[in-house]
Coordinates of C-alpha atoms in Angstrom, one line a residue:
M1 CA 70.8 119.4 76.8
G2 CA 73.3 117.9 74.5
D3 CA 75.8 117.8 77.2
N4 CA 73.6 116.0 79.6
G5 CA 72.8 113.3 76.9
N6 CA 76.4 112.9 76.2
S7 CA 77.3 112.8 80.1
S8 CA 74.5 110.3 80.6
G9 CA 75.7 108.1 77.7
G10 CA 79.2 108.2 78.9
L11 CA 78.1 107.0 82.3
V12 CA 76.2 104.0 80.7
A13 CA 79.1 103.2 78.6
F14 CA 81.5 103.4 81.4
F15 CA 79.2 101.3 83.5
Q16 CA 79.0 98.8 80.7
R17 CA 82.8 98.5 80.5
V18 CA 83.4 98.1 84.3
W19 CA 80.4 96.3 85.8
A20 CA 81.9 92.7 85.6
G21 CA 85.1 93.8 87.1
V22 CA 83.1 95.5 89.9
V23 CA 81.1 92.5 90.5
G24 CA 84.2 90.4 90.6
V25 CA 85.9 92.5 93.2
F26 CA 82.6 92.4 95.2
G27 CA 82.6 88.7 95.0
V28 CA 86.3 88.4 96.2
V29 CA 85.7 90.7 99.1
S30 CA 82.4 89.0 100.0
A31 CA 84.1 85.6 99.9
I32 CA 86.9 86.7 101.9
L33 CA 84.6 88.0 104.7
G34 CA 82.7 84.7 104.5
Y35 CA 85.9 82.7 105.2
I36 CA 86.8 85.1 108.0
E37 CA 83.4 84.5 109.7
L38 CA 83.7 80.8 109.4
A39 CA 87.4 80.9 110.7
E40 CA 86.0 82.8 113.8
G41 CA 83.4 80.0 114.3
N42 CA 80.3 81.7 113.3
L43 CA 78.3 78.8 111.7
G44 CA 75.1 80.9 111.3
L45 CA 73.5 82.2 108.1
L46 CA 75.8 85.3 107.6
P47 CA 79.0 83.4 106.5
L48 CA 77.0 81.3 104.3
V49 CA 75.2 84.3 102.6
L50 CA 78.7 86.0 102.1
L51 CA 80.3 82.9 100.6
G52 CA 77.3 82.4 98.3
V53 CA 77.4 86.0 97.0
G54 CA 81.2 85.9 96.8
V55 CA 81.2 82.8 94.7
A56 CA 78.3 84.0 92.5
G57 CA 79.9 87.4 91.9
L58 CA 83.2 85.7 91.0
F59 CA 81.7 83.2 88.7
L60 CA 79.6 85.9 86.9
S61 CA 82.7 88.1 86.5
C62 CA 85.0 85.4 85.3
F63 CA 82.5 83.9 82.9
Y64 CA 81.8 87.3 81.4
Y65 CA 85.5 88.2 80.8
A66 CA 86.2 84.6 79.5
F67 CA 83.4 84.1 77.1
I68 CA 81.3 87.2 76.4
W69 CA 83.7 90.2 76.6
K70 CA 84.3 91.9 73.4
P71 CA 86.0 95.3 73.9
E72 CA 87.6 95.1 70.3
L73 CA 84.2 96.0 68.8
G74 CA 84.7 99.6 70.1
D75 CA 88.2 100.1 69.3
G76 CA 87.8 101.5 65.8
Q77 CA 91.3 100.3 64.8
S78 CA 92.8 97.2 63.6
A79 CA 94.9 94.9 65.5
G80 CA 98.0 95.8 63.5
S81 CA 98.0 99.5 64.0
L82 CA 101.2 101.5 64.5
I83 CA 102.0 103.3 67.8
I84 CA 100.4 106.8 67.7
T85 CA 102.0 109.6 69.9
P86 CA 99.3 112.2 70.9
P87 CA 100.4 115.9 70.2
G88 CA 102.4 117.3 73.1
S89 CA 103.0 113.9 74.7
N90 CA 106.3 112.1 74.9
Q91 CA 104.6 108.8 75.7
P92 CA 103.1 106.6 73.1
V93 CA 99.6 104.9 73.6
L94 CA 99.2 101.2 73.4
S95 CA 99.1 99.8 70.0
Q96 CA 96.3 97.5 69.0
G97 CA 98.5 94.5 69.1
K98 CA 99.4 95.3 72.8
K99 CA 95.7 95.7 73.6
E100 CA 94.9 92.3 72.2
K101 CA 97.7 90.6 74.2
H102 CA 96.2 92.5 77.4
R103 CA 92.8 91.2 76.6
K104 CA 93.9 87.7 76.1
R105 CA 95.8 87.7 79.4
I106 CA 92.5 88.9 81.0
R107 CA 90.6 86.1 79.4
W108 CA 92.9 83.5 80.5
I109 CA 93.0 85.0 84.1
A110 CA 89.0 84.8 83.9
R111 CA 89.2 81.2 82.8
F112 CA 91.7 80.4 85.6
G113 CA 89.2 82.1 87.9
L114 CA 86.3 79.7 86.7
L115 CA 88.5 76.8 87.8
I116 CA 89.1 78.4 91.3
V117 CA 85.3 78.8 92.0
P118 CA 84.7 75.1 92.6
L119 CA 87.8 75.1 94.9
L120 CA 86.3 78.1 96.8
V121 CA 83.0 76.1 97.2
W122 CA 84.9 73.0 98.4
G123 CA 87.1 75.0 100.6
G124 CA 84.1 76.7 102.4
Y125 CA 82.4 73.5 102.8
K126 CA 85.6 71.8 104.5
V127 CA 86.1 74.9 106.7
Y128 CA 82.5 74.7 107.7
Q129 CA 82.6 71.0 108.7
Y130 CA 85.9 71.5 110.5
Q131 CA 84.3 74.2 112.6
V132 CA 81.2 72.1 113.1
N133 CA 83.3 69.3 114.5
L134 CA 85.7 71.4 116.4
P135 CA 85.0 71.1 120.1
P136 CA 83.9 74.4 121.7
T137 CA 86.3 76.4 123.6
D138 CA 83.7 77.7 125.9
F139 CA 80.4 76.4 127.4
K140 CA 77.5 78.3 125.7
I141 CA 73.8 78.4 126.9
L142 CA 71.4 79.5 124.3
V143 CA 68.2 81.0 125.4
A144 CA 65.4 81.2 122.8
N145 CA 62.1 83.2 123.1
F146 CA 59.4 81.9 125.4
E147 CA 56.5 82.7 123.1
G148 CA 53.2 83.4 124.8
S149 CA 50.2 85.9 125.3
D150 CA 51.5 89.4 125.9
A151 CA 55.2 88.0 126.1
K152 CA 56.7 91.5 126.4
N153 CA 54.9 92.2 129.7
H154 CA 55.4 88.8 131.2
R155 CA 59.1 89.0 130.4
V156 CA 59.6 85.1 130.8
T157 CA 62.6 84.9 128.3
Q158 CA 64.2 88.1 130.0
E159 CA 63.9 86.7 133.5
I160 CA 65.6 83.4 132.6
F161 CA 68.2 85.1 130.6
R162 CA 68.9 87.6 133.2
N163 CA 69.1 85.1 136.2
L164 CA 71.4 82.7 134.0
E165 CA 73.8 85.5 133.3
R166 CA 74.0 86.4 137.0
E167 CA 74.6 82.8 138.1
M168 CA 77.2 82.3 135.4
E169 CA 79.2 85.5 136.1
P170 CA 81.6 83.8 138.5
Y171 CA 82.8 81.6 135.7
G172 CA 84.1 84.3 133.5
D173 CA 84.5 83.6 129.8
E174 CA 84.4 79.7 130.4
V175 CA 80.5 80.1 130.4
K176 CA 78.6 82.2 128.1
V177 CA 74.8 82.8 127.9
K178 CA 73.5 84.0 124.7
R179 CA 70.0 85.0 123.7
L180 CA 68.7 83.7 120.4
N181 CA 66.2 86.4 119.8
K182 CA 63.7 84.1 118.2
S183 CA 61.4 81.3 119.1
L184 CA 61.9 77.6 118.4
G185 CA 59.3 75.1 117.4
S186 CA 60.9 71.8 117.7
I187 CA 64.0 69.8 119.0
K188 CA 65.2 69.7 115.5
E189 CA 65.2 73.4 115.2
A190 CA 66.7 73.5 118.6
K191 CA 69.5 71.3 117.8
N192 CA 70.3 73.0 114.5
A193 CA 70.3 76.5 116.3
G194 CA 72.5 75.1 119.0
K195 CA 75.0 73.4 116.4
S196 CA 75.1 76.7 114.4
Q197 CA 76.0 78.7 117.6
K198 CA 78.1 75.9 119.0
A199 CA 76.1 75.7 122.2
A200 CA 76.1 73.1 124.8
I201 CA 72.4 73.8 126.1
V202 CA 69.3 75.2 124.3
I203 CA 66.5 76.4 126.3
W204 CA 63.0 77.4 124.8
G205 CA 59.3 77.0 125.4
D206 CA 55.9 78.6 125.1
Y207 CA 52.8 79.5 127.2
Q208 CA 49.3 80.5 126.8
V209 CA 46.9 82.6 129.0
M210 CA 43.6 80.9 129.5
D211 CA 41.4 82.6 132.1
D212 CA 43.1 81.9 135.4
I213 CA 45.3 79.0 134.1
V214 CA 48.5 79.2 132.2
P215 CA 49.5 76.1 130.3
I216 CA 53.3 76.3 130.0
S217 CA 55.8 74.1 128.1
V218 CA 59.5 74.2 128.9
N219 CA 62.3 72.6 126.9
F220 CA 66.0 71.9 128.1
E221 CA 67.9 70.3 125.3
I222 CA 71.6 69.1 125.9
L223 CA 73.6 69.2 122.8
K224 CA 76.4 66.7 123.6
D225 CA 75.9 63.0 123.5
T226 CA 73.6 62.3 126.4
T227 CA 74.3 58.5 127.1
N228 CA 76.4 59.5 130.3
F229 CA 73.8 62.1 131.3
P230 CA 70.9 61.1 133.8
K231 CA 67.5 61.3 132.4
L232 CA 65.6 64.6 132.8
G233 CA 62.0 64.7 134.1
E234 CA 59.0 65.6 131.8
S235 CA 58.8 69.0 133.2
V236 CA 61.7 70.2 131.1
K237 CA 61.0 68.0 128.0
G238 CA 58.3 69.9 126.4
K239 CA 55.3 68.5 128.5
T240 CA 52.6 71.0 128.9
Q241 CA 51.9 71.8 132.6
P242 CA 49.3 74.3 134.2
A243 CA 50.3 77.2 136.3
Q244 CA 48.1 79.8 138.0
L245 CA 47.9 83.2 136.2
S246 CA 48.8 84.8 139.6
E247 CA 52.0 83.1 139.4
L248 CA 52.9 84.7 135.9
T249 CA 51.8 88.1 136.7
S250 CA 53.7 88.2 140.0
F251 CA 56.7 86.9 138.2
N252 CA 56.9 84.0 140.7
L253 CA 56.6 81.6 137.6
Q254 CA 59.4 83.4 135.7
T255 CA 61.7 83.3 138.8
N256 CA 61.2 79.6 139.5
L257 CA 61.6 78.8 135.9
S258 CA 64.9 80.7 135.7
Q259 CA 66.1 78.9 139.0
E260 CA 65.3 75.6 137.5
M261 CA 67.1 76.3 134.2
T262 CA 70.0 77.6 136.3
Y263 CA 70.1 74.5 138.5
L264 CA 70.1 72.2 135.2
S265 CA 72.7 74.4 133.4
L266 CA 75.0 74.0 136.4
F267 CA 74.6 70.3 136.6
T268 CA 75.1 69.9 133.0
L269 CA 78.2 72.0 133.3
G270 CA 79.6 69.4 136.0
M271 CA 78.5 66.5 133.8
Y272 CA 80.6 68.1 130.8
R273 CA 83.6 68.3 133.2
Y274 CA 82.9 64.8 134.6
I275 CA 83.2 63.2 131.1
D276 CA 86.1 65.2 130.4
D277 CA 87.9 63.8 133.5
D278 CA 88.1 67.3 135.1
L279 CA 86.8 66.0 138.4
Q280 CA 87.7 69.1 140.7
Q281 CA 85.8 71.5 138.4
A282 CA 82.8 69.1 138.0
I283 CA 82.6 69.0 141.9
Q284 CA 82.4 72.8 141.9
Y285 CA 79.6 73.1 139.3
Y286 CA 77.5 70.2 141.2
K287 CA 78.0 72.1 144.4
Q288 CA 76.9 75.4 142.8
A289 CA 73.8 73.6 141.3
L290 CA 72.8 72.5 144.9
S291 CA 73.3 75.9 146.2
V292 CA 70.8 77.2 143.5
S293 CA 68.4 74.4 144.3
Q294 CA 68.3 75.4 147.9
E295 CA 67.2 78.9 147.0
T296 CA 64.2 78.0 145.1
N297 CA 60.8 77.9 146.6
I298 CA 59.5 75.0 144.6
P299 CA 60.9 71.3 144.4
I300 CA 62.6 70.6 141.4
A301 CA 61.3 67.7 139.5
S302 CA 63.3 67.7 136.5
L303 CA 66.4 66.2 138.1
G304 CA 66.4 65.0 141.9
K305 CA 69.0 66.4 144.2
E306 CA 70.0 62.9 144.9
V307 CA 71.4 62.5 141.5
V308 CA 73.7 65.5 142.2
Y309 CA 74.9 64.1 145.4
S310 CA 75.6 60.7 143.8
Y311 CA 77.7 62.4 141.1
L312 CA 79.7 64.2 143.8
G313 CA 80.1 61.0 145.5
I314 CA 81.4 59.5 142.1
C315 CA 83.9 62.3 141.5
S316 CA 85.2 62.2 145.3
Y317 CA 85.7 58.5 145.0
L318 CA 87.7 58.8 141.8
L319 CA 89.9 61.4 143.5
E320 CA 90.4 58.9 146.3
L321 CA 88.4 61.3 148.8
Y322 CA 86.7 58.4 150.3
D323 CA 85.5 60.3 153.3
E324 CA 83.8 62.9 151.3
A325 CA 82.4 60.4 149.0
R326 CA 80.8 58.7 151.8
S327 CA 79.2 61.9 153.0
F328 CA 77.7 62.6 149.7
Y329 CA 76.4 59.1 149.2
N330 CA 74.7 59.3 152.7
Q331 CA 73.0 62.6 151.5
A332 CA 71.9 60.8 148.4
I333 CA 70.5 58.0 150.3
T334 CA 68.6 60.0 152.8
I335 CA 66.8 61.7 149.8
N336 CA 66.1 58.6 148.1
P337 CA 66.7 55.3 149.8
R338 CA 65.4 53.2 147.0
C339 CA 68.1 53.7 144.4
D340 CA 70.1 50.5 144.1
I341 CA 73.0 52.3 142.2
V342 CA 73.7 54.5 145.0
W343 CA 73.9 51.8 147.4
N344 CA 76.4 49.9 145.2
E345 CA 78.5 53.2 145.0
Y346 CA 78.2 53.6 148.6
G347 CA 79.3 50.1 149.5
L348 CA 82.5 50.4 147.2
T349 CA 83.4 53.5 149.2
L350 CA 83.0 51.7 152.3
L351 CA 85.3 48.9 151.0
K352 CA 87.9 51.4 150.4
L353 CA 87.5 52.8 154.0
G354 CA 88.1 49.3 155.1
K355 CA 84.4 48.8 156.5
H356 CA 83.9 45.5 154.9
Q357 CA 80.8 44.4 156.8
E358 CA 79.1 47.7 156.2
A359 CA 79.9 47.5 152.7
I360 CA 78.4 44.1 152.4
A361 CA 75.3 45.5 154.2
S362 CA 75.1 48.3 151.4
F363 CA 75.4 45.6 148.7
N364 CA 72.6 43.6 150.3
K365 CA 70.4 46.8 150.4
A366 CA 70.8 47.3 146.7
L367 CA 69.9 43.5 146.3
A368 CA 66.7 44.0 148.4
I369 CA 65.7 47.0 146.0
N370 CA 66.7 45.0 142.8
P371 CA 67.4 41.1 143.2
D372 CA 68.6 41.0 139.6
D373 CA 71.3 43.8 140.2
D374 CA 74.2 42.0 138.8
L375 CA 76.6 44.7 139.9
A376 CA 75.5 44.2 143.6
W377 CA 76.2 40.4 143.4
N378 CA 79.5 41.3 141.6
N379 CA 80.4 43.6 144.6
L380 CA 79.5 41.1 147.1
G381 CA 81.9 38.8 145.4
L382 CA 84.7 41.4 145.5
A383 CA 84.1 42.0 149.3
S384 CA 84.3 38.3 150.0
L385 CA 87.6 38.1 148.1
I386 CA 89.0 40.8 150.1
L387 CA 88.0 39.0 153.3
G388 CA 89.5 35.7 151.9
K389 CA 86.1 34.0 151.6
H390 CA 86.7 32.6 148.3
K391 CA 84.0 30.0 148.2
K392 CA 81.5 32.6 148.9
A393 CA 83.0 34.9 146.5
L394 CA 82.6 32.3 143.6
T395 CA 78.9 31.9 144.6
Y396 CA 78.3 35.6 144.1
F397 CA 80.2 35.9 140.9
N398 CA 78.1 32.9 139.5
E399 CA 75.0 34.9 140.6
A400 CA 76.2 37.9 138.9
L401 CA 77.0 35.9 135.7
A402 CA 73.6 34.2 135.6
I403 CA 72.0 37.5 135.4
N404 CA 74.5 39.0 132.9
P405 CA 76.8 36.4 131.2
D406 CA 78.3 39.1 129.0
D407 CA 80.1 41.0 131.8
N408 CA 83.7 40.3 131.0
H409 CA 84.9 41.6 134.3
N410 CA 82.7 39.2 136.2
W411 CA 84.4 36.4 134.2
N412 CA 87.8 37.8 135.1
Y413 CA 87.0 38.0 138.9
R414 CA 85.4 34.3 138.7
G415 CA 88.6 33.2 137.1
F416 CA 90.9 35.0 139.8
T417 CA 88.8 33.4 142.5
L418 CA 89.1 29.8 141.0
E419 CA 92.9 30.5 141.0
K420 CA 92.7 31.2 144.6
L421 CA 90.8 28.0 145.3
G422 CA 93.7 26.1 143.2
K423 CA 91.2 25.3 140.2
Y424 CA 93.6 26.6 137.4
K425 CA 92.0 25.0 134.4
E426 CA 88.6 26.2 135.3
A427 CA 90.1 29.7 136.0
I428 CA 91.6 29.6 132.5
E429 CA 88.1 28.8 131.0
S430 CA 86.8 31.8 132.8
Y431 CA 89.6 34.1 131.5
D432 CA 88.9 32.8 128.0
K433 CA 85.3 33.7 128.4
A434 CA 86.2 37.2 129.3
L435 CA 88.5 37.5 126.5
A436 CA 85.9 36.2 124.0
I437 CA 83.9 39.2 125.1
N438 CA 86.7 41.6 125.0
P439 CA 89.9 40.3 123.2
D440 CA 91.8 43.6 124.5
Y441 CA 91.1 42.9 128.2
D442 CA 94.7 43.2 129.4
I443 CA 94.1 42.2 132.9
A444 CA 92.5 39.0 131.8
W445 CA 95.5 38.2 129.7
N446 CA 97.9 38.8 132.5
N447 CA 95.8 36.6 135.0
R448 CA 95.5 33.8 132.4
G449 CA 99.3 33.9 132.2
A450 CA 99.5 33.4 135.9
A451 CA 97.1 30.3 135.8
L452 CA 99.0 28.9 132.9
K453 CA 102.3 29.3 135.0
E454 CA 100.8 27.5 137.9
L455 CA 100.1 24.5 135.5
G456 CA 103.7 24.5 134.3
K457 CA 102.7 25.7 130.8
Y458 CA 105.4 28.5 130.6
E459 CA 105.6 29.2 126.9
E460 CA 101.7 29.6 126.8
A461 CA 102.0 31.8 130.0
I462 CA 104.7 34.1 128.4
S463 CA 102.4 34.3 125.4
S464 CA 99.6 35.5 127.5
Y465 CA 101.8 38.0 129.3
N466 CA 103.0 39.3 125.9
K467 CA 99.3 39.8 124.9
A468 CA 98.8 41.9 128.0
I469 CA 101.9 44.0 127.3
A470 CA 101.1 44.6 123.7
I471 CA 97.6 45.9 124.6
N472 CA 98.9 47.9 127.5
P473 CA 102.6 48.7 127.2
D474 CA 102.5 50.5 130.6
Y475 CA 101.2 47.6 132.5
N476 CA 103.9 47.2 135.0
F477 CA 102.5 44.0 136.8
A478 CA 102.4 42.3 133.4
W479 CA 106.1 43.3 133.0
L480 CA 106.8 42.0 136.4
S481 CA 105.1 38.6 135.8
H482 CA 106.8 38.3 132.5
G483 CA 110.1 38.7 134.1
V484 CA 109.4 36.3 136.8
I485 CA 108.6 33.6 134.4
L486 CA 111.7 34.2 132.3
D487 CA 113.7 34.1 135.6
E488 CA 112.4 30.9 136.3
L489 CA 113.4 29.5 132.9
G490 CA 116.9 30.7 133.3
R491 CA 116.6 33.4 130.8
Y492 CA 118.1 36.0 133.1
E493 CA 119.0 38.9 130.8
E494 CA 115.5 38.8 129.2
A495 CA 114.1 38.7 132.7
I496 CA 116.1 41.7 133.8
A497 CA 114.9 43.5 130.7
S498 CA 111.4 42.9 131.8
F499 CA 112.0 44.0 135.3
D500 CA 113.6 47.2 134.0
K501 CA 110.4 48.0 132.1
A502 CA 108.3 47.7 135.1
I503 CA 110.7 49.9 137.2
V504 CA 110.6 52.6 134.3
I505 CA 106.7 52.5 134.6
N506 CA 106.8 52.6 138.4
P507 CA 110.1 53.1 140.1
N508 CA 108.4 52.2 143.5
L509 CA 107.6 48.8 142.5
Y510 CA 109.8 47.0 145.2
Q511 CA 108.9 43.5 143.8
A512 CA 110.7 44.2 140.5
W513 CA 113.8 45.6 142.2
Y514 CA 113.9 42.4 144.4
N515 CA 113.3 39.9 141.3
K516 CA 115.8 41.8 139.4
A517 CA 118.3 41.1 142.3
T518 CA 117.6 37.5 142.1
S519 CA 118.3 37.3 138.5
Y520 CA 121.8 38.9 139.1
A521 CA 122.3 36.5 142.0
L522 CA 121.6 33.5 140.0
Q523 CA 124.3 34.9 137.5
N524 CA 126.6 35.3 140.5
N525 CA 126.7 39.0 139.8
I526 CA 127.1 40.0 143.4
S527 CA 127.5 43.8 143.0
S528 CA 124.3 44.2 140.8
A529 CA 122.4 41.9 143.1
I530 CA 123.3 43.8 146.2
E531 CA 122.7 47.2 144.6
N532 CA 119.1 46.2 143.5
L533 CA 118.5 44.6 147.0
E534 CA 119.3 47.9 148.6
Q535 CA 116.8 49.7 146.5
A536 CA 114.2 47.0 147.2
F537 CA 114.8 47.1 151.0
S538 CA 114.5 50.9 150.9
L539 CA 110.9 50.6 149.6
N540 CA 109.9 47.6 151.7
P541 CA 112.2 46.8 154.7
Q542 CA 110.2 43.7 155.4
L543 CA 112.0 41.9 152.6
R544 CA 115.1 41.4 154.7
E545 CA 113.3 38.6 156.6
Y546 CA 112.0 37.1 153.4
I547 CA 115.4 37.0 151.9
K548 CA 116.9 35.0 154.6
T549 CA 115.1 31.7 153.3
D550 CA 115.0 32.5 149.5
T551 CA 117.0 29.9 147.9
D552 CA 117.7 32.2 144.8
F553 CA 120.4 33.8 146.8
D554 CA 122.2 30.6 148.0
A555 CA 125.0 31.2 145.5
I556 CA 126.0 34.5 147.0
R557 CA 124.8 34.0 150.7
N558 CA 128.2 33.4 152.1
E559 CA 129.7 36.6 150.6
Q560 CA 130.4 39.2 153.2
R561 CA 128.9 42.1 151.3
F562 CA 125.6 40.0 151.3
K563 CA 125.8 39.3 155.0
D564 CA 126.4 42.8 155.8
L565 CA 123.3 43.8 153.9
I566 CA 121.2 41.3 155.6
E567 CA 122.4 42.1 159.2
N568 CA 122.3 45.9 158.6
Q569 CA 118.7 46.5 159.9

């Protein structure tokens, strides 16, 4: 009995001596695990709990050793005792003095540890913020539980999850479908869950069985900034809708819901890629969304297919696949002929295909739907500019600006049209209006320089060109215009430097090679002039005719090498 008591007392004493150390070690391990979880992108509760436990354990351990720990009370020896060698041992035990030094070292380490604790908290917070703001490396769809009467048997969540997984399989690791395994009660909860899981979409809902009617609510939340996304219909924004009980028990309702969620998910994937300028991949997702929509037995009200066709048209247009864009816009218009935006986009595509009258008819269709569509008026102006009908173009641009006076692009187009009409002062006023709205509008600065040049205000023109170049150093036509005016002022070396800048940006800019040749010719540098002319002719052979009457080459026109170049056709 006595031995048991001694054993028990020994364990208690041992625990009293080591508990703080164990807590400290546990705290360090827990904190390390929390940091690892955060580093791997887990923003849920687990890493926060691990970090919290770790920080608390380390703090308790350090505080105890720094201010409470008094092991000297149980030593039974004074600090100045001599070294004692136990019988049969050649090694001395620590003197009381060395023990004291050891304890002081531990206390100072513990106090230093207390200073580290706030750094751990701050570091954890910074890592968490970094991970929250880090763009996701994959596209994650988070499916929460659809709560309802006898949810286990109706398997709404399971069906949506299963179908989404199946449809996303072809995209491999790029798209992940994850089940949240809990229900959500609000958009705020959905956004928090999506944020912690770094999801792009969160899907959730609920339903109730009431006799033969099943009121069901579906929510499809897009986590990214949705300013570029089309508006979704009320059917996926939490609006309660009635369904027949027979649809639920036969699993038709679950199948239709899963197809609609798949359709929306694929379209959203396409929108993410479109916003990120990955147009080819966007097109693939849009086409897959349409493929899913054709399989469903019910009309999809959350997002009309004409919207998907419209974005297919936009992507094709931006990729300069104008025939494909035209086909997609035709399909969008067939589904919904009352969308003025699509008529505008369709018209711009027709302009690119050289079908000017058809384009004008499309813009007029947009105006028939919405007479206040400033974009349609603007597009009519652009079509008229292309056809050389400058007075008509000016009328259209004025109509657009009467509706939307804050459109800097329309002010720029108006100014360009006035230039074509020889009204340079009014053109400059229009450019100034555009620049008052957007001071960084490089094209307006360039066009303003051209109008000032026509008025003989060369230094002001150079200043405008310099503004355009400062805003956009890769604006090759601004460098070209800058060089032309310097050439006219006789500042040939500066002009050549500007032409060289334009050529570096676009080696196929024949105007820069040609104007560079004029600068050399005016300096009577025959070899350099001919060398640059040869390059210009290789890019545009028609320049051989133009050069015959260009007075800038009069100084070298009688040179045999120049004659040979002109005659060598």
